[in-house]
CSV table of C-alpha atoms in Angstrom, one decimal:
chain,number,residue,atom,x,y,z
F,17,UNK,CA,78.6,77.6,73.0
F,18,UNK,CA,78.3,80.6,70.7
F,19,UNK,CA,78.3,84.0,72.4
F,20,UNK,CA,78.5,87.7,71.4
F,21,UNK,CA,81.3,89.6,73.0
F,22,UNK,CA,81.2,93.4,73.2
F,23,UNK,CA,84.0,95.8,74.2
F,24,UNK,CA,83.9,99.4,75.3
F,25,UNK,CA,86.2,102.4,75.8
F,26,UNK,CA,89.9,101.5,75.9
F,27,UNK,CA,89.2,97.7,76.0
F,28,UNK,CA,87.5,98.2,72.6
F,29,UNK,CA,90.4,100.3,71.3
F,30,UNK,CA,93.1,97.9,72.4
F,31,UNK,CA,91.3,94.9,70.9
F,32,UNK,CA,90.7,96.8,67.7
F,33,UNK,CA,86.9,96.2,67.3
F,34,UNK,CA,83.7,96.6,69.2
F,35,UNK,CA,82.1,93.2,69.0
F,36,UNK,CA,82.5,89.6,67.8
F,37,UNK,CA,80.7,86.3,68.0
F,38,UNK,CA,82.8,83.4,69.0
F,39,UNK,CA,82.4,79.7,69.9
F,40,UNK,CA,83.6,79.0,73.4
F,41,UNK,CA,85.2,75.7,74.4
F,42,UNK,CA,83.1,73.9,77.1
F,43,UNK,CA,85.8,74.3,79.8
F,44,UNK,CA,85.2,78.1,79.9
F,45,UNK,CA,82.5,78.4,82.6
F,46,UNK,CA,83.1,81.7,84.4
F,47,UNK,CA,83.8,85.3,83.5
F,48,UNK,CA,87.3,84.8,84.9
F,49,UNK,CA,87.9,81.8,82.7
F,50,UNK,CA,86.7,83.7,79.6
F,51,UNK,CA,89.0,86.6,80.4
F,52,UNK,CA,92.1,84.3,80.7
F,53,UNK,CA,91.2,82.5,77.6
F,54,UNK,CA,90.7,85.7,75.6
F,55,UNK,CA,94.0,87.1,76.9
F,56,UNK,CA,95.8,84.2,75.2
F,57,UNK,CA,94.1,84.8,71.8
F,58,UNK,CA,96.6,87.5,70.6
F,59,UNK,CA,98.6,90.5,71.5
F,60,UNK,CA,95.6,92.9,71.2
F,61,UNK,CA,93.6,90.8,73.7
F,62,UNK,CA,96.6,90.4,76.0
F,63,UNK,CA,97.0,94.2,76.0
F,64,UNK,CA,93.3,94.8,76.7
F,65,UNK,CA,93.2,92.4,79.5
F,66,UNK,CA,96.7,92.8,81.0
F,67,UNK,CA,95.1,93.9,84.3
F,68,UNK,CA,92.3,91.4,84.3
F,69,UNK,CA,91.2,92.2,87.9
F,70,UNK,CA,90.6,95.8,86.8
F,71,UNK,CA,88.2,94.9,83.9
F,72,UNK,CA,84.5,95.0,84.5
F,73,UNK,CA,82.1,92.5,82.9
F,74,UNK,CA,78.4,92.4,82.1
F,75,UNK,CA,76.3,89.4,81.1
F,76,UNK,CA,73.2,90.2,79.0
F,77,UNK,CA,73.6,93.8,80.1
F,78,UNK,CA,73.8,93.2,83.8
F,79,UNK,CA,77.0,93.7,85.9
F,80,UNK,CA,78.7,90.4,86.5
F,81,UNK,CA,81.5,89.7,88.9
F,82,UNK,CA,84.4,87.6,87.6
F,83,UNK,CA,83.1,84.6,89.5
F,84,UNK,CA,79.8,84.6,87.6
F,85,UNK,CA,78.9,81.5,85.5
F,86,UNK,CA,78.5,82.3,81.8
F,87,UNK,CA,76.2,79.4,81.1
F,88,UNK,CA,73.4,80.5,78.8
F,89,UNK,CA,74.8,84.0,78.2
F,90,UNK,CA,74.0,85.6,74.9
F,91,UNK,CA,76.1,88.7,75.2
F,92,UNK,CA,79.1,89.3,77.4
F,93,UNK,CA,80.6,92.8,77.7
F,94,UNK,CA,84.1,93.8,78.9
F,95,UNK,CA,84.9,97.4,79.8
F,96,UNK,CA,87.0,99.6,82.1
F,97,UNK,CA,85.6,101.0,85.3
F,98,UNK,CA,82.8,103.5,84.4
F,99,UNK,CA,83.3,107.2,84.3
F,100,UNK,CA,79.8,108.6,83.5
F,101,UNK,CA,78.0,111.4,85.2
H,432,UNK,CA,58.4,105.8,87.4
H,433,UNK,CA,61.5,107.8,86.5
H,434,UNK,CA,61.9,109.6,83.1
H,435,UNK,CA,65.2,108.4,81.7
H,436,UNK,CA,66.8,109.6,78.5
H,437,UNK,CA,70.2,109.1,76.8
H,438,UNK,CA,70.7,111.6,74.0
H,439,UNK,CA,73.4,113.4,72.1
H,440,UNK,CA,71.6,116.8,72.2
H,441,UNK,CA,71.8,119.3,75.1
H,442,UNK,CA,68.9,119.3,77.6
H,443,UNK,CA,66.9,122.1,79.2
H,444,UNK,CA,67.0,121.7,83.0
H,445,UNK,CA,64.3,124.3,83.6
H,446,UNK,CA,61.9,122.7,81.1
H,447,UNK,CA,62.4,119.3,82.7
H,448,UNK,CA,61.8,120.8,86.2
H,449,UNK,CA,58.6,122.5,84.9
H,450,UNK,CA,57.4,119.2,83.4
H,451,UNK,CA,57.6,117.6,86.9
H,452,UNK,CA,56.0,120.4,88.9
H,453,UNK,CA,53.3,121.7,86.5
H,454,UNK,CA,49.7,121.5,87.7
H,455,UNK,CA,50.8,119.9,91.0
H,456,UNK,CA,50.6,121.4,94.5
H,457,UNK,CA,52.1,118.4,96.4
H,458,UNK,CA,55.7,119.1,95.6
H,459,UNK,CA,57.6,121.0,98.2
H,460,UNK,CA,61.2,120.4,97.2
H,461,UNK,CA,62.9,120.1,93.9
H,462,UNK,CA,66.6,119.2,93.7
H,463,UNK,CA,68.4,119.5,90.4
H,464,UNK,CA,71.9,118.3,89.7
H,465,UNK,CA,73.7,119.4,86.5
H,466,UNK,CA,77.1,117.8,85.7
H,467,UNK,CA,79.2,120.0,83.4
H,468,UNK,CA,82.3,119.4,81.3
H,469,UNK,CA,85.3,120.9,83.2
H,470,UNK,CA,88.5,122.0,81.7
H,471,UNK,CA,90.6,123.8,84.3
H,472,UNK,CA,93.9,123.2,82.4
H,473,UNK,CA,92.5,124.8,79.1
H,474,UNK,CA,93.8,121.9,77.0
H,475,UNK,CA,90.5,120.2,76.3
H,476,UNK,CA,88.7,120.4,73.0
H,477,UNK,CA,85.9,118.0,74.1
H,478,UNK,CA,85.0,115.0,76.1
H,479,UNK,CA,83.6,112.1,74.1
H,480,UNK,CA,81.1,110.1,76.0
H,481,UNK,CA,80.7,106.5,75.0
H,482,UNK,CA,78.0,104.3,76.4
H,483,UNK,CA,76.7,100.7,76.3
H,484,UNK,CA,73.3,101.1,74.5
H,485,UNK,CA,70.6,99.1,76.2
H,486,UNK,CA,72.6,98.4,79.4
H,487,UNK,CA,73.0,102.1,80.2
H,488,UNK,CA,69.2,102.7,80.1
H,489,UNK,CA,68.6,99.5,82.1
H,490,UNK,CA,71.2,100.3,84.7
H,491,UNK,CA,70.0,103.9,85.2
H,492,UNK,CA,66.4,102.6,85.5
H,493,UNK,CA,67.6,100.1,88.2
H,494,UNK,CA,69.4,102.9,90.1
H,495,UNK,CA,66.3,105.2,89.8
H,496,UNK,CA,64.0,102.4,91.0
H,497,UNK,CA,66.2,101.9,94.1
H,498,UNK,CA,66.1,105.6,94.8
H,499,UNK,CA,62.3,105.7,94.4
H,500,UNK,CA,61.9,102.7,96.7
H,501,UNK,CA,64.2,104.3,99.3
H,502,UNK,CA,62.8,107.9,99.4
H,503,UNK,CA,59.4,109.4,98.8
H,504,UNK,CA,59.9,111.0,95.4
H,505,UNK,CA,57.2,112.6,93.4
H,506,UNK,CA,59.2,113.0,90.2
H,507,UNK,CA,62.6,111.7,89.0
H,508,UNK,CA,64.2,112.7,85.7
H,509,UNK,CA,67.6,111.6,84.5
H,510,UNK,CA,69.1,112.7,81.2
H,511,UNK,CA,72.6,111.6,80.2
H,512,UNK,CA,74.3,112.9,77.1
H,513,UNK,CA,76.6,110.9,74.9
H,514,UNK,CA,79.0,112.0,72.0
H,515,UNK,CA,81.3,115.0,72.0
H,516,UNK,CA,80.7,117.6,74.7
H,517,UNK,CA,82.7,120.8,74.9
H,518,UNK,CA,84.1,122.5,78.0
H,519,UNK,CA,81.3,124.3,79.9
H,520,UNK,CA,78.6,122.2,78.3
H,521,UNK,CA,76.1,120.1,80.2
H,522,UNK,CA,76.7,116.3,80.5
H,523,UNK,CA,74.1,115.0,82.9
H,524,UNK,CA,70.9,116.1,84.6
H,525,UNK,CA,69.2,114.5,87.7
H,526,UNK,CA,66.0,116.1,89.1
H,527,UNK,CA,64.3,114.7,92.1
H,528,UNK,CA,61.0,116.1,93.4
H,529,UNK,CA,59.5,115.3,96.8
H,530,UNK,CA,57.2,116.8,99.5
H,531,UNK,CA,60.2,117.4,101.7
H,532,UNK,CA,63.8,118.5,101.0
H,533,UNK,CA,65.5,115.5,102.7
H,534,UNK,CA,64.0,113.0,100.3
H,535,UNK,CA,64.7,115.2,97.2
H,536,UNK,CA,68.4,115.8,98.2
H,537,UNK,CA,69.0,112.1,99.1
H,538,UNK,CA,67.4,110.8,95.9
H,539,UNK,CA,69.4,113.1,93.6
H,540,UNK,CA,72.6,112.5,95.5
H,541,UNK,CA,72.1,108.7,95.5
H,542,UNK,CA,71.3,108.6,91.8
H,543,UNK,CA,74.4,110.6,90.9
H,544,UNK,CA,76.7,108.5,93.1
H,545,UNK,CA,75.5,105.2,91.5
H,546,UNK,CA,75.4,106.8,88.0
H,547,UNK,CA,79.1,107.6,88.3
H,548,UNK,CA,80.2,104.1,89.2
H,549,UNK,CA,77.6,101.7,87.9
H,550,UNK,CA,76.1,103.2,84.7
H,551,UNK,CA,78.1,102.1,81.6
H,552,UNK,CA,79.5,105.4,80.3
H,553,UNK,CA,83.1,106.3,79.6
H,554,UNK,CA,84.8,109.6,78.9
H,555,UNK,CA,87.6,110.1,76.4
H,556,UNK,CA,89.5,113.4,76.2
H,557,UNK,CA,90.0,115.2,72.9
H,558,UNK,CA,92.7,117.9,73.2
H,559,UNK,CA,92.9,121.3,71.6
H,560,UNK,CA,96.2,120.3,69.9
H,561,UNK,CA,94.3,117.9,67.8
H,562,UNK,CA,95.4,114.7,69.6
H,563,UNK,CA,93.2,112.3,71.4
H,564,UNK,CA,94.1,112.2,75.0
H,565,UNK,CA,93.6,109.5,77.6
H,566,UNK,CA,90.4,108.0,78.8
H,567,UNK,CA,89.3,109.5,82.0
H,568,UNK,CA,90.2,107.3,84.9
H,569,UNK,CA,87.6,106.2,87.4
H,570,UNK,CA,88.2,107.8,90.8
H,571,UNK,CA,88.6,105.7,94.0
H,572,UNK,CA,86.6,108.4,95.8
H,573,UNK,CA,83.6,107.7,93.5
H,574,UNK,CA,83.6,104.0,94.4
H,575,UNK,CA,84.2,104.9,98.1
H,576,UNK,CA,81.3,107.3,98.1
H,577,UNK,CA,78.8,104.4,97.5
H,578,UNK,CA,79.5,103.1,101.0
H,579,UNK,CA,77.5,106.2,102.3
H,580,UNK,CA,74.3,104.4,101.2
W,1325,UNK,CA,80.9,135.7,98.1
W,1326,UNK,CA,77.4,134.4,97.9
W,1327,UNK,CA,74.7,136.3,96.0
W,1328,UNK,CA,71.8,136.8,98.5
W,1329,UNK,CA,68.4,138.3,97.6
W,1330,UNK,CA,65.2,138.7,99.6
W,1331,UNK,CA,62.4,139.7,97.3
W,1332,UNK,CA,58.6,139.6,96.8
W,1333,UNK,CA,58.8,138.7,93.0
W,1334,UNK,CA,59.3,135.2,91.7
W,1335,UNK,CA,62.8,134.1,90.6
W,1336,UNK,CA,64.2,132.4,87.5
W,1337,UNK,CA,66.3,129.4,88.7
W,1338,UNK,CA,67.7,128.8,85.2
W,1339,UNK,CA,68.8,132.4,84.8
W,1340,UNK,CA,70.5,132.3,88.2
W,1341,UNK,CA,72.3,129.1,87.3
W,1342,UNK,CA,73.4,130.5,84.0
W,1343,UNK,CA,74.7,133.6,85.7
W,1344,UNK,CA,77.0,131.3,87.9
W,1345,UNK,CA,78.3,129.1,85.1
W,1346,UNK,CA,78.6,131.5,82.1
W,1347,UNK,CA,82.0,131.9,80.6
W,1348,UNK,CA,83.5,129.4,83.1
W,1349,UNK,CA,85.0,126.0,82.5
W,1350,UNK,CA,85.9,125.2,86.0
W,1351,UNK,CA,82.5,124.2,87.3
W,1352,UNK,CA,81.8,120.5,87.2
W,1353,UNK,CA,78.7,120.3,89.4
W,1354,UNK,CA,75.7,122.6,89.9
W,1355,UNK,CA,73.1,121.7,92.6
W,1356,UNK,CA,69.9,123.7,92.7
W,1357,UNK,CA,67.2,123.5,95.3
W,1358,UNK,CA,63.8,125.0,94.8
W,1359,UNK,CA,61.3,125.1,97.7
W,1360,UNK,CA,57.7,125.3,96.6
W,1361,UNK,CA,54.5,126.2,98.3
W,1362,UNK,CA,52.6,122.9,99.0
W,1363,UNK,CA,48.9,122.4,99.5
W,1364,UNK,CA,48.0,118.8,99.6
W,1365,UNK,CA,44.8,119.4,101.5
W,1366,UNK,CA,43.6,121.9,98.8
W,1367,UNK,CA,42.5,124.4,101.5
W,1368,UNK,CA,45.2,127.0,101.1
W,1369,UNK,CA,44.8,130.3,99.3
W,1370,UNK,CA,48.4,131.4,100.0
W,1371,UNK,CA,51.3,131.3,102.4
W,1372,UNK,CA,52.3,134.7,103.7
W,1373,UNK,CA,56.0,134.9,104.3
W,1374,UNK,CA,57.1,137.5,107.0
W,1375,UNK,CA,60.7,138.2,107.6
W,1376,UNK,CA,62.9,140.3,109.9
W,1377,UNK,CA,64.5,142.9,107.5
W,1378,UNK,CA,68.2,143.3,108.0
W,1379,UNK,CA,68.6,140.3,110.2
W,1380,UNK,CA,67.3,137.9,107.5
W,1381,UNK,CA,70.0,139.0,105.0
W,1382,UNK,CA,72.7,139.0,107.6
W,1383,UNK,CA,71.8,135.6,108.9
W,1384,UNK,CA,71.7,134.1,105.4
W,1385,UNK,CA,75.0,135.7,104.7
W,1386,UNK,CA,76.4,134.1,107.8
W,1387,UNK,CA,75.1,130.6,106.8
W,1388,UNK,CA,76.4,131.1,103.3
W,1389,UNK,CA,79.8,132.1,104.6
W,1390,UNK,CA,80.0,128.9,106.8
W,1391,UNK,CA,79.1,126.8,103.8
W,1392,UNK,CA,81.7,128.5,101.7
W,1393,UNK,CA,84.3,127.9,104.4
W,1394,UNK,CA,83.4,124.3,104.7
W,1395,UNK,CA,83.1,123.2,101.1
W,1396,UNK,CA,84.9,124.3,97.9
W,1397,UNK,CA,82.2,126.3,96.2
W,1398,UNK,CA,82.6,128.3,93.0
W,1399,UNK,CA,79.2,130.0,93.2
W,1400,UNK,CA,76.5,130.2,95.7
W,1401,UNK,CA,73.1,132.0,95.1
W,1402,UNK,CA,70.3,132.2,97.7
W,1403,UNK,CA,67.0,133.9,96.9
W,1404,UNK,CA,64.1,133.9,99.4
W,1405,UNK,CA,60.7,135.3,98.6
W,1406,UNK,CA,58.5,137.2,101.1
W,1407,UNK,CA,54.9,138.2,100.9
W,1408,UNK,CA,52.0,136.1,99.7
W,1409,UNK,CA,52.9,133.0,97.7
W,1410,UNK,CA,50.3,130.7,96.1
W,1411,UNK,CA,50.3,126.9,96.1
W,1412,UNK,CA,52.7,125.6,93.5
W,1413,UNK,CA,54.7,128.8,93.5
W,1414,UNK,CA,58.4,129.0,94.3
W,1415,UNK,CA,59.5,130.2,97.8
W,1416,UNK,CA,63.2,129.7,98.0
W,1417,UNK,CA,66.2,129.0,95.7
W,1418,UNK,CA,69.6,127.8,96.7
W,1419,UNK,CA,72.2,127.1,93.9
W,1420,UNK,CA,75.7,125.8,94.8
W,1421,UNK,CA,78.4,125.3,92.1
W,1422,UNK,CA,81.6,123.5,92.6
W,1423,UNK,CA,84.3,121.4,90.7
W,1424,UNK,CA,82.9,118.2,92.2
W,1425,UNK,CA,79.4,117.0,93.1
W,1426,UNK,CA,80.1,116.3,96.8
W,1427,UNK,CA,80.9,119.9,97.6
W,1428,UNK,CA,77.9,121.2,95.6
W,1429,UNK,CA,75.4,118.8,97.2
W,1430,UNK,CA,76.7,119.4,100.7
W,1431,UNK,CA,76.8,123.2,100.4
W,1432,UNK,CA,73.2,123.4,99.1
W,1433,UNK,CA,71.9,120.9,101.7
W,1434,UNK,CA,73.7,122.7,104.5
W,1435,UNK,CA,72.4,126.1,103.5
W,1436,UNK,CA,68.8,124.8,103.3
W,1437,UNK,CA,69.0,123.1,106.7
W,1438,UNK,CA,70.2,126.3,108.5
W,1439,UNK,CA,68.0,128.5,106.4
W,1440,UNK,CA,65.0,126.6,107.7
W,1441,UNK,CA,65.8,126.9,111.4
W,1442,UNK,CA,68.0,130.0,111.7
W,1443,UNK,CA,66.9,132.5,109.1
W,1444,UNK,CA,64.2,134.8,110.5
W,1445,UNK,CA,61.2,134.0,108.3
W,1446,UNK,CA,57.7,132.9,109.3
W,1447,UNK,CA,54.9,131.4,107.3
W,1448,UNK,CA,51.2,132.2,107.9
W,1449,UNK,CA,48.4,130.3,106.1
W,1450,UNK,CA,45.6,132.1,104.3
W,1451,UNK,CA,42.8,129.7,103.5
W,1452,UNK,CA,40.5,129.4,100.5
W,1453,UNK,CA,37.5,130.1,102.7
W,1454,UNK,CA,38.8,133.6,103.4
W,1455,UNK,CA,40.0,133.0,106.9
W,1456,UNK,CA,43.5,133.4,108.1
W,1457,UNK,CA,44.8,130.1,109.3
W,1458,UNK,CA,47.5,129.3,111.8
W,1459,UNK,CA,51.1,130.2,111.6
W,1460,UNK,CA,53.1,127.2,110.3
W,1461,UNK,CA,54.8,125.5,113.2
W,1462,UNK,CA,58.5,124.8,113.2
W,1463,UNK,CA,59.2,121.1,112.9
W,1464,UNK,CA,61.4,119.2,115.4
W,1465,UNK,CA,62.8,117.3,112.5
W,1466,UNK,CA,64.2,120.6,111.1
W,1467,UNK,CA,66.1,121.4,114.3
W,1468,UNK,CA,67.3,117.8,114.6
W,1469,UNK,CA,68.6,117.8,111.0
W,1470,UNK,CA,71.2,120.4,112.0
W,1471,UNK,CA,73.0,117.8,114.1
W,1472,UNK,CA,74.1,116.2,110.8
W,1473,UNK,CA,76.6,118.9,110.3
A,186,UNK,CA,68.3,152.2,129.3
A,187,UNK,CA,66.1,152.9,126.3
A,188,UNK,CA,65.8,150.1,123.8
A,189,UNK,CA,63.8,149.3,120.7
A,190,UNK,CA,61.8,146.1,120.9
A,191,UNK,CA,60.6,144.4,117.7
A,192,UNK,CA,58.1,141.5,117.4
A,193,UNK,CA,57.4,139.1,114.6
A,194,UNK,CA,54.8,136.6,113.5
A,195,UNK,CA,52.3,135.5,116.2
A,196,UNK,CA,54.3,137.3,118.9
A,197,UNK,CA,53.6,140.5,117.0
A,198,UNK,CA,50.0,139.6,116.5
A,199,UNK,CA,49.4,138.7,120.1
A,200,UNK,CA,51.1,141.9,121.4
A,201,UNK,CA,49.2,144.0,118.8
A,202,UNK,CA,52.0,146.0,117.2
A,203,UNK,CA,55.4,145.4,115.6
A,204,UNK,CA,57.7,147.6,117.6
A,205,UNK,CA,58.1,150.0,120.5
A,206,UNK,CA,60.8,151.9,122.3
A,207,UNK,CA,60.8,151.5,126.0
A,208,UNK,CA,62.9,152.5,129.0
A,209,UNK,CA,64.1,149.5,130.9
A,210,UNK,CA,64.6,149.4,134.7
A,211,UNK,CA,68.3,148.8,135.6
A,212,UNK,CA,67.6,145.4,137.2
A,213,UNK,CA,66.7,143.9,133.8
A,214,UNK,CA,70.1,142.5,132.6
A,215,UNK,CA,69.4,139.4,130.5
A,216,UNK,CA,67.0,138.4,127.8
A,217,UNK,CA,65.2,136.1,130.3
A,218,UNK,CA,64.7,139.1,132.7
A,219,UNK,CA,63.3,141.2,129.9
A,220,UNK,CA,60.9,138.4,128.8
A,221,UNK,CA,59.5,138.0,132.4
A,222,UNK,CA,59.3,141.7,132.9
A,223,UNK,CA,57.4,142.2,129.6
A,224,UNK,CA,55.0,139.3,130.4
A,225,UNK,CA,53.8,141.3,133.4
A,226,UNK,CA,53.1,144.5,131.4
A,227,UNK,CA,49.6,143.4,130.2
A,228,UNK,CA,47.4,140.6,129.0
A,229,UNK,CA,48.7,140.9,125.4
A,230,UNK,CA,52.3,140.5,126.5
A,231,UNK,CA,51.3,137.7,128.9
A,232,UNK,CA,49.6,135.9,126.0
A,233,UNK,CA,52.6,136.4,123.6
A,234,UNK,CA,55.1,135.2,126.1
A,235,UNK,CA,53.0,132.5,127.9
A,236,UNK,CA,55.5,129.9,126.8
A,237,UNK,CA,58.6,132.0,127.4
A,238,UNK,CA,61.1,129.1,126.8
A,239,UNK,CA,59.7,128.7,123.3
A,240,UNK,CA,60.3,132.3,122.3
A,241,UNK,CA,63.5,133.1,120.3
A,242,UNK,CA,65.3,136.4,120.8
A,243,UNK,CA,67.8,138.4,118.8
A,244,UNK,CA,69.9,141.3,120.0
A,245,UNK,CA,70.9,143.8,117.3
A,246,UNK,CA,69.9,141.3,114.6
A,247,UNK,CA,71.9,138.4,116.0
A,248,UNK,CA,70.4,135.3,117.6
A,249,UNK,CA,70.6,135.6,121.4
A,250,UNK,CA,70.0,132.8,124.0
A,251,UNK,CA,67.8,133.8,127.0
A,252,UNK,CA,70.9,134.0,129.2
A,253,UNK,CA,72.5,136.7,127.0
A,254,UNK,CA,73.2,140.1,128.7
A,255,UNK,CA,71.3,142.9,127.1
A,256,UNK,CA,73.7,145.6,128.1
A,257,UNK,CA,74.3,148.1,125.3
A,258,UNK,CA,71.6,146.5,123.1
A,259,UNK,CA,69.9,149.0,120.7
A,260,UNK,CA,67.3,146.6,119.2
A,261,UNK,CA,65.9,143.4,120.8
A,262,UNK,CA,63.6,141.1,118.8
A,263,UNK,CA,61.3,138.4,120.0
A,264,UNK,CA,59.7,135.8,117.7
A,265,UNK,CA,58.5,132.2,117.4
A,266,UNK,CA,60.8,129.4,116.1
A,267,UNK,CA,61.5,130.2,112.4
A,268,UNK,CA,59.8,128.5,109.5
A,269,UNK,CA,61.5,129.8,106.4
A,270,UNK,CA,62.8,127.9,103.4
């Protein structure tokens, strides 16, 4: 499955870029799976996701808990807790 | 339907309020919230507001829709700025209009609470000494505040 | 110390807000409440606001002082109009400024609640047909709302 | 004791004027006493104070429950429940 990943704030800064499109192995089925898999892709990812439980995710621009299935997702975002307003 | 704008330019709260109330005689209460860039330590050059385009608008619309379903609003305007914002400048505007003050206060308060913790915006500090400071941390109190609703 | 004015003329909410925030970088939240003259039945020519001179100012100052003691405000402005006010016109303004939104929302909401039931103002209806209508009745919900605090 | 009485809104309208200064008999010691005594002074007062429990009072510009002693008062106000804001 090919999916667009987007990163924001210090997640983006730590990874070094804002988006990428990657092919996911079929065993990656949840947001949590994806986070663990990404964290093993390199030091930049490991640094961005070192506190995985802290990272928020969105699937196709909707908030998604880590247990959410990513089946059919076109865009998955990872970012720190929000600080707007 | 709420009016929702994300923009880099400053906003005019009075003009937005007038746009809601003009030619209407059914609005008894107008509550406006303006969030400003604070710098009590006098070390800040600017806050840089980053957002997730598309999701930010959608998420604010969802929050606004919930407020409109929950309270009897007769106008709801939400403007959130992005980009660099200097100390003392305006960051966010929420205006809620209603027949009665309770609905207007609740709708504005509710929207601000969820905007803080659910709308995808992030603040980075740029310091007067030319360095880029840390990203502003989310506050536990903001998340806790949601349980009021 | 709150700024408190009772006047017949209209007020400029934006100018009052600017007066609180100008040259300050320690205000993060500004909540403004504007109460407007409603006329959903389209029978009203004007509301006539009567007040008890001396006591009205004193009672508002007391309410403002309680709000300032209870929440960390960095500015509090209250303007209440008297005399004849037409549908759609502004009646009352409360602006509360603070570092954080919770204090600003609470202070403005608190002041409005007590202003409604404790400040000596009364509203009389003048109708479009030239007659003078009834005095506006106090609402039980306004008195009940005070128990929130 | 000589005291200034002031009336507002429909209390003022029903009585027919906004203020008066009167001498009070010594047995009038509370706001409630004064209300009952005034209600017996004429039809206009009886009409204004027909629902005495509903009427609010202030002594020297401070809210005063009906049980308040009026000793030393210079100005006593009577008015309906307030409807400002």
